[in-house]
Amino acid sequence: MGRLTLLLVEKMLGVKPLRRLLLRYAEKQVFQEYIIKNPDRRPAKVQEDRFFMMRNLLRSIERGISEGLISPRVRRKIVRGFIYRTILASSEAIPAFVKEHGRWPPLFITISPGGRCNLACKGCYAASTPKEEANLDWDVLCWIMRQKNELWGSYFTVISGGEPLLYESKGKTILDLAREFPDDYFLMYTNGTLIDEEMAEQLAEVGNITPAISVEGFEKETDERRGKGVFRKILRAFENLRKVGVPFGCSITATRNNYKLILSDEFLDFYEKQGALYFWIFQYMPIGRAPSIDLMVTPEQRVWMYERTMYLMRNRGYMLADFWNSGSVSDGCISAARGSGYFYIDWRGNITPCVFNPYAVASVYDLYRRNASLNEIVFNCPFFRAIQEWQKEYGYGNREFKSGNYIMPCPIRDHYPVMRRLIDEHKPKPIDRSAAEALEDSEYYRRLAEFHKRLKELSEPIWRRQCRESEERLRLAKEQGMDALFAASERDYLRELQRSQTAD
């Protein structure tokens, strides 16, 4: 896609009839690429779920522009930084990387540049941090960004925390990072309480940050975990962002107490009316401040969430993803610098496989001081390589798909005995006391091992059946077209609902 094509796309998106034509054309092209061509010969279930997710993303963008939730200045950054550089993977660095290394580079990095937060949420993995230890050095942060741009053609970055809007190093903030790297696009997880009118206007001015604002349910559930009055502040943040056309979504922590609420029509409709364009679910993981396994969803709840999420994604069109239950969309676990995956860097410089696997293999400060390369982590880290090998054996790269069950793709949560074996063998460093104590806690191990066993018993037959049904739907879609896929998906969901009601 050249410069003139980019300009044409930007203009078309600003005109309603042309926008609809353009996005419907894009939807059909995605159908052709994922369902009809499938050049990488991925399994039918993976391709089908990827198609529905991409369709929902396109429709979410259309809704955002039509309802004024995405302003023209922000729309330009989305086209150039997100659609062009991230989704279309057009950077020259990517084919060069594939030619040299025989695999795709990581797609992004998640960085927590600051550990400080103005809230103290129950069970948060980012514990309170003294101010002097709370921020990743600005020069190091910029070095990370340049490395990922130049080595991998990666222009998408996830910013977490702590509260990212409290980050400050050498007088620089997250907004300065967005200005420093205007071709990048940032997904920023935030509690939203600091997004007043002035902050919203600054986010609109930089244009390349979308805030994912944390909620736990409605006012009662959110304030119980995040503090009294937080829900009202979030609603004001939504209003401020709507006024200036900064697209935003909701980040939701699922626990055994709120799992049905956060997937209810009432919940999703409320936040959609508030202007949320996407929903990202993180199932509670027992790490961080005062971890409690009793807050984790049960295996039975997990399976219910999976089936409900699939329905909402396929048949209701929500831009909704679950870090665990949407494993088929990403072709399995994406941690440990897997091709098209990511790894995590925290505010102390610890490099870990992912946000929820708190065991460090290196310090980014050491790489920076040695003028080394982030590729040292991608290729020369035994712990990362061991995880990548498990990912391949479990399903990623296994085109016959005879092994992996992507209802349970996560090695640290869904296959804890596997991850403990790898941790014990390679001895990555726990990043905090909680991570160290987990390795010594026999009860922690026992209960997560039981979770793995029970989840496998429940999910395995569902996964195998759905893989067979996906193959049949894709056969039908290739013969009769995209609308046949939509109709078959609705039919099979209703049959699944009837089956479950009969079982009850």
mmCIF file of N, CA and C in Angstrom, residues 354-438:
data_model
loop_
_atom_site.group_PDB
_atom_site.id
_atom_site.type_symbol
_atom_site.label_atom_id
_atom_site.label_comp_id
_atom_site.label_asym_id
_atom_site.label_seq_id
_atom_site.Cartn_x
_atom_site.Cartn_y
_atom_site.Cartn_z
ATOM 1 N N CYS A 354 5.714 -13.140 29.641
ATOM 2 C CA CYS A 354 4.469 -12.386 29.478
ATOM 3 C C CYS A 354 4.140 -11.681 30.782
ATOM 4 N N VAL A 355 3.098 -10.902 30.756
ATOM 5 C CA VAL A 355 2.695 -10.116 31.924
ATOM 6 C C VAL A 355 2.367 -11.015 33.110
ATOM 7 N N PHE A 356 1.856 -12.223 32.834
ATOM 8 C CA PHE A 356 1.374 -13.100 33.895
ATOM 9 C C PHE A 356 2.345 -14.222 34.236
ATOM 10 N N ASN A 357 3.557 -14.138 33.715
ATOM 11 C CA ASN A 357 4.594 -15.140 33.992
ATOM 12 C C ASN A 357 5.781 -14.406 34.600
ATOM 13 N N PRO A 358 5.767 -14.176 35.921
ATOM 14 C CA PRO A 358 6.680 -13.207 36.539
ATOM 15 C C PRO A 358 8.079 -13.744 36.850
ATOM 16 N N TYR A 359 8.729 -14.303 35.827
ATOM 17 C CA TYR A 359 10.059 -14.880 36.009
ATOM 18 C C TYR A 359 10.965 -14.354 34.902
ATOM 19 N N ALA A 360 11.987 -13.586 35.316
ATOM 20 C CA ALA A 360 12.794 -12.805 34.380
ATOM 21 C C ALA A 360 13.977 -13.594 33.847
ATOM 22 N N VAL A 361 14.272 -13.364 32.554
ATOM 23 C CA VAL A 361 15.408 -14.023 31.916
ATOM 24 C C VAL A 361 16.578 -13.068 31.737
ATOM 25 N N ALA A 362 16.329 -11.767 31.837
ATOM 26 C CA ALA A 362 17.387 -10.775 31.626
ATOM 27 C C ALA A 362 16.881 -9.418 32.068
ATOM 28 N N SER A 363 17.811 -8.453 32.056
ATOM 29 C CA SER A 363 17.469 -7.062 32.331
ATOM 30 C C SER A 363 17.699 -6.252 31.067
ATOM 31 N N VAL A 364 16.720 -5.431 30.704
ATOM 32 C CA VAL A 364 16.882 -4.601 29.524
ATOM 33 C C VAL A 364 17.980 -3.559 29.742
ATOM 34 N N TYR A 365 18.238 -3.199 31.004
ATOM 35 C CA TYR A 365 19.332 -2.265 31.298
ATOM 36 C C TYR A 365 20.679 -2.873 30.905
ATOM 37 N N ASP A 366 20.830 -4.173 31.147
ATOM 38 C CA ASP A 366 22.077 -4.843 30.780
ATOM 39 C C ASP A 366 22.252 -4.839 29.263
ATOM 40 N N LEU A 367 21.180 -5.145 28.515
ATOM 41 C CA LEU A 367 21.260 -5.109 27.055
ATOM 42 C C LEU A 367 21.623 -3.715 26.567
ATOM 43 N N TYR A 368 21.008 -2.707 27.166
ATOM 44 C CA TYR A 368 21.244 -1.313 26.768
ATOM 45 C C TYR A 368 22.696 -0.915 27.028
ATOM 46 N N ARG A 369 23.203 -1.256 28.202
ATOM 47 C CA ARG A 369 24.585 -0.888 28.545
ATOM 48 C C ARG A 369 25.588 -1.569 27.628
ATOM 49 N N ARG A 370 25.301 -2.794 27.230
ATOM 50 C CA ARG A 370 26.212 -3.545 26.358
ATOM 51 C C ARG A 370 26.008 -3.218 24.884
ATOM 52 N N ASN A 371 25.035 -2.338 24.607
ATOM 53 C CA ASN A 371 24.687 -2.032 23.217
ATOM 54 C C ASN A 371 24.354 -3.312 22.464
ATOM 55 N N ALA A 372 23.664 -4.212 23.155
ATOM 56 C CA ALA A 372 23.264 -5.485 22.573
ATOM 57 C C ALA A 372 21.959 -5.290 21.803
ATOM 58 N N SER A 373 21.346 -6.387 21.399
ATOM 59 C CA SER A 373 20.137 -6.353 20.589
ATOM 60 C C SER A 373 19.026 -7.102 21.298
ATOM 61 N N LEU A 374 17.782 -6.669 21.097
ATOM 62 C CA LEU A 374 16.652 -7.424 21.637
ATOM 63 C C LEU A 374 16.541 -8.805 20.999
ATOM 64 N N ASN A 375 17.165 -8.998 19.846
ATOM 65 C CA ASN A 375 17.182 -10.329 19.239
ATOM 66 C C ASN A 375 17.944 -11.340 20.093
ATOM 67 N N GLU A 376 18.775 -10.839 20.987
ATOM 68 C CA GLU A 376 19.462 -11.729 21.922
ATOM 69 C C GLU A 376 18.449 -12.471 22.787
ATOM 70 N N ILE A 377 17.359 -11.786 23.144
ATOM 71 C CA ILE A 377 16.292 -12.405 23.926
ATOM 72 C C ILE A 377 15.456 -13.332 23.052
ATOM 73 N N VAL A 378 15.199 -12.912 21.826
ATOM 74 C CA VAL A 378 14.350 -13.698 20.926
ATOM 75 C C VAL A 378 14.989 -15.050 20.607
ATOM 76 N N PHE A 379 16.318 -15.065 20.400
ATOM 77 C CA PHE A 379 16.963 -16.274 19.884
ATOM 78 C C PHE A 379 17.872 -16.996 20.881
ATOM 79 N N ASN A 380 18.418 -16.283 21.852
ATOM 80 C CA ASN A 380 19.470 -16.879 22.680
ATOM 81 C C ASN A 380 19.073 -17.093 24.127
ATOM 82 N N CYS A 381 17.785 -17.120 24.417
ATOM 83 C CA CYS A 381 17.319 -17.311 25.786
ATOM 84 C C CYS A 381 16.767 -18.728 25.934
ATOM 85 N N PRO A 382 17.426 -19.608 26.687
ATOM 86 C CA PRO A 382 16.968 -20.999 26.804
ATOM 87 C C PRO A 382 15.533 -21.130 27.336
ATOM 88 N N PHE A 383 15.156 -20.294 28.303
ATOM 89 C CA PHE A 383 13.799 -20.371 28.863
ATOM 90 C C PHE A 383 12.768 -20.012 27.798
ATOM 91 N N PHE A 384 13.018 -18.936 27.066
ATOM 92 C CA PHE A 384 12.105 -18.557 25.982
ATOM 93 C C PHE A 384 12.046 -19.652 24.912
ATOM 94 N N ARG A 385 13.210 -20.203 24.558
ATOM 95 C CA ARG A 385 13.222 -21.245 23.527
ATOM 96 C C ARG A 385 12.431 -22.471 23.978
ATOM 97 N N ALA A 386 12.529 -22.808 25.254
ATOM 98 C CA ALA A 386 11.791 -23.967 25.771
ATOM 99 C C ALA A 386 10.286 -23.728 25.681
ATOM 100 N N ILE A 387 9.848 -22.503 25.992
ATOM 101 C CA ILE A 387 8.421 -22.176 25.876
ATOM 102 C C ILE A 387 7.992 -22.227 24.416
ATOM 103 N N GLN A 388 8.827 -21.703 23.523
ATOM 104 C CA GLN A 388 8.504 -21.726 22.099
ATOM 105 C C GLN A 388 8.376 -23.160 21.587
ATOM 106 N N GLU A 389 9.239 -24.052 22.067
ATOM 107 C CA GLU A 389 9.140 -25.452 21.656
ATOM 108 C C GLU A 389 7.834 -26.067 22.143
ATOM 109 N N TRP A 390 7.436 -25.745 23.379
ATOM 110 C CA TRP A 390 6.158 -26.259 23.878
ATOM 111 C C TRP A 390 5.008 -25.711 23.038
ATOM 112 N N GLN A 391 5.067 -24.431 22.693
ATOM 113 C CA GLN A 391 4.009 -23.825 21.865
ATOM 114 C C GLN A 391 3.859 -24.573 20.542
ATOM 115 N N LYS A 392 4.983 -24.910 19.919
ATOM 116 C CA LYS A 392 4.939 -25.613 18.639
ATOM 117 C C LYS A 392 4.360 -27.016 18.804
ATOM 118 N N GLU A 393 4.806 -27.705 19.813
ATOM 119 C CA GLU A 393 4.317 -29.064 20.035
ATOM 120 C C GLU A 393 2.832 -29.070 20.388
ATOM 121 N N TYR A 394 2.408 -28.051 21.114
ATOM 122 C CA TYR A 394 1.017 -28.018 21.554
ATOM 123 C C TYR A 394 0.061 -27.647 20.431
ATOM 124 N N GLY A 395 0.543 -26.902 19.446
ATOM 125 C CA GLY A 395 -0.377 -26.541 18.374
ATOM 126 C C GLY A 395 0.167 -25.528 17.399
ATOM 127 N N TYR A 396 0.812 -24.464 17.882
ATOM 128 C CA TYR A 396 1.309 -23.424 16.977
ATOM 129 C C TYR A 396 2.340 -24.026 16.027
ATOM 130 N N GLY A 397 2.116 -23.888 14.738
ATOM 131 C CA GLY A 397 3.016 -24.479 13.764
ATOM 132 C C GLY A 397 2.662 -25.915 13.426
ATOM 133 N N ASN A 398 1.749 -26.507 14.182
ATOM 134 C CA ASN A 398 1.300 -27.876 13.915
ATOM 135 C C ASN A 398 0.070 -27.795 13.019
ATOM 136 N N ARG A 399 0.260 -27.801 11.734
ATOM 137 C CA ARG A 399 -0.835 -27.546 10.808
ATOM 138 C C ARG A 399 -1.850 -28.686 10.760
ATOM 139 N N GLU A 400 -1.447 -29.878 11.164
ATOM 140 C CA GLU A 400 -2.422 -30.970 11.241
ATOM 141 C C GLU A 400 -3.308 -30.822 12.472
ATOM 142 N N PHE A 401 -2.804 -30.053 13.445
ATOM 143 C CA PHE A 401 -3.592 -29.708 14.632
ATOM 144 C C PHE A 401 -4.053 -30.943 15.406
ATOM 145 N N LYS A 402 -3.143 -31.871 15.604
ATOM 146 C CA LYS A 402 -3.497 -33.113 16.283
ATOM 147 C C LYS A 402 -3.257 -33.037 17.785
ATOM 148 N N SER A 403 -2.770 -31.906 18.258
ATOM 149 C CA SER A 403 -2.426 -31.839 19.677
ATOM 150 C C SER A 403 -3.223 -30.780 20.427
ATOM 151 N N GLY A 404 -2.961 -29.496 20.137
ATOM 152 C CA GLY A 404 -3.415 -28.428 21.018
ATOM 153 C C GLY A 404 -4.914 -28.237 21.132
ATOM 154 N N ASN A 405 -5.345 -27.953 22.334
ATOM 155 C CA ASN A 405 -6.718 -27.566 22.653
ATOM 156 C C ASN A 405 -6.668 -26.100 23.024
ATOM 157 N N TYR A 406 -7.075 -25.217 22.124
ATOM 158 C CA TYR A 406 -6.896 -23.790 22.334
ATOM 159 C C TYR A 406 -7.940 -23.171 23.246
ATOM 160 N N ILE A 407 -8.814 -23.961 23.824
ATOM 161 C CA ILE A 407 -9.617 -23.441 24.934
ATOM 162 C C ILE A 407 -8.713 -23.258 26.145
ATOM 163 N N MET A 408 -7.615 -23.985 26.183
ATOM 164 C CA MET A 408 -6.659 -23.860 27.294
ATOM 165 C C MET A 408 -5.243 -23.727 26.725
ATOM 166 N N PRO A 409 -4.908 -22.529 26.195
ATOM 167 C CA PRO A 409 -3.640 -22.339 25.489
ATOM 168 C C PRO A 409 -2.466 -21.916 26.362
ATOM 169 N N CYS A 410 -2.712 -21.547 27.621
ATOM 170 C CA CYS A 410 -1.723 -20.803 28.408
ATOM 171 C C CYS A 410 -0.869 -21.722 29.279
ATOM 172 N N PRO A 411 0.459 -21.732 29.108
ATOM 173 C CA PRO A 411 1.297 -22.629 29.908
ATOM 174 C C PRO A 411 1.375 -22.264 31.388
ATOM 175 N N ILE A 412 1.326 -20.990 31.743
ATOM 176 C CA ILE A 412 1.475 -20.606 33.145
ATOM 177 C C ILE A 412 0.200 -20.810 33.931
ATOM 178 N N ARG A 413 -0.948 -20.783 33.275
ATOM 179 C CA ARG A 413 -2.220 -20.889 33.987
ATOM 180 C C ARG A 413 -2.930 -22.207 33.710
ATOM 181 N N ASP A 414 -3.003 -22.596 32.432
ATOM 182 C CA ASP A 414 -3.772 -23.783 32.057
ATOM 183 C C ASP A 414 -2.948 -25.061 32.106
ATOM 184 N N HIS A 415 -1.621 -24.925 32.091
ATOM 185 C CA HIS A 415 -0.723 -26.084 32.109
ATOM 186 C C HIS A 415 0.380 -25.828 33.135
ATOM 187 N N TYR A 416 -0.003 -25.510 34.351
ATOM 188 C CA TYR A 416 0.990 -25.087 35.338
ATOM 189 C C TYR A 416 2.080 -26.130 35.591
ATOM 190 N N PRO A 417 1.776 -27.426 35.639
ATOM 191 C CA PRO A 417 2.867 -28.396 35.816
ATOM 192 C C PRO A 417 3.924 -28.310 34.714
ATOM 193 N N VAL A 418 3.505 -28.008 33.486
ATOM 194 C CA VAL A 418 4.461 -27.836 32.388
ATOM 195 C C VAL A 418 5.359 -26.640 32.653
ATOM 196 N N MET A 419 4.753 -25.500 33.020
ATOM 197 C CA MET A 419 5.542 -24.296 33.251
ATOM 198 C C MET A 419 6.461 -24.460 34.452
ATOM 199 N N ARG A 420 5.987 -25.107 35.502
ATOM 200 C CA ARG A 420 6.852 -25.311 36.667
ATOM 201 C C ARG A 420 8.070 -26.154 36.298
ATOM 202 N N ARG A 421 7.878 -27.139 35.444
ATOM 203 C CA ARG A 421 9.011 -27.959 34.999
ATOM 204 C C ARG A 421 10.025 -27.089 34.257
ATOM 205 N N LEU A 422 9.544 -26.200 33.394
ATOM 206 C CA LEU A 422 10.450 -25.334 32.639
ATOM 207 C C LEU A 422 11.136 -24.316 33.554
ATOM 208 N N ILE A 423 10.396 -23.794 34.527
ATOM 209 C CA ILE A 423 10.990 -22.852 35.484
ATOM 210 C C ILE A 423 12.073 -23.548 36.311
ATOM 211 N N ASP A 424 11.762 -24.738 36.790
ATOM 212 C CA ASP A 424 12.735 -25.476 37.604
ATOM 213 C C ASP A 424 13.988 -25.826 36.801
ATOM 214 N N GLU A 425 13.802 -26.095 35.500
ATOM 215 C CA GLU A 425 14.942 -26.476 34.663
ATOM 216 C C GLU A 425 15.805 -25.277 34.309
ATOM 217 N N HIS A 426 15.189 -24.144 33.960
ATOM 218 C CA HIS A 426 15.952 -23.002 33.436
ATOM 219 C C HIS A 426 16.196 -21.901 34.464
ATOM 220 N N LYS A 427 15.478 -21.965 35.582
ATOM 221 C CA LYS A 427 15.707 -21.072 36.720
ATOM 222 C C LYS A 427 15.705 -19.573 36.374
ATOM 223 N N PRO A 428 14.664 -19.084 35.709
ATOM 224 C CA PRO A 428 14.522 -17.621 35.567
ATOM 225 C C PRO A 428 14.313 -16.996 36.937
ATOM 226 N N LYS A 429 14.604 -15.718 37.052
ATOM 227 C CA LYS A 429 14.578 -15.042 38.348
ATOM 228 C C LYS A 429 13.181 -14.518 38.668
ATOM 229 N N PRO A 430 12.609 -14.869 39.834
ATOM 230 C CA PRO A 430 11.323 -14.268 40.241
ATOM 231 C C PRO A 430 11.472 -12.752 40.333
ATOM 232 N N ILE A 431 10.484 -12.022 39.819
ATOM 233 C CA ILE A 431 10.629 -10.563 39.783
ATOM 234 C C ILE A 431 10.236 -9.906 41.099
ATOM 235 N N ASP A 432 9.560 -10.651 41.984
ATOM 236 C CA ASP A 432 9.172 -10.083 43.272
ATOM 237 C C ASP A 432 8.946 -11.220 44.271
ATOM 238 N N ARG A 433 8.625 -10.853 45.502
ATOM 239 C CA ARG A 433 8.460 -11.833 46.566
ATOM 240 C C ARG A 433 7.313 -12.794 46.278
ATOM 241 N N SER A 434 6.222 -12.262 45.744
ATOM 242 C CA SER A 434 5.062 -13.099 45.455
ATOM 243 C C SER A 434 5.410 -14.197 44.461
ATOM 244 N N ALA A 435 6.159 -13.847 43.416
ATOM 245 C CA ALA A 435 6.557 -14.839 42.414
ATOM 246 C C ALA A 435 7.470 -15.891 43.024
ATOM 247 N N ALA A 436 8.362 -15.467 43.930
ATOM 248 C CA ALA A 436 9.258 -16.425 44.584
ATOM 249 C C ALA A 436 8.491 -17.350 45.516
ATOM 250 N N GLU A 437 7.551 -16.782 46.261
ATOM 251 C CA GLU A 437 6.790 -17.591 47.213
ATOM 252 C C GLU A 437 5.918 -18.626 46.510
ATOM 253 N N ALA A 438 5.436 -18.293 45.320
ATOM 254 C CA ALA A 438 4.605 -19.246 44.574
ATOM 255 C C ALA A 438 5.362 -20.532 44.275
#
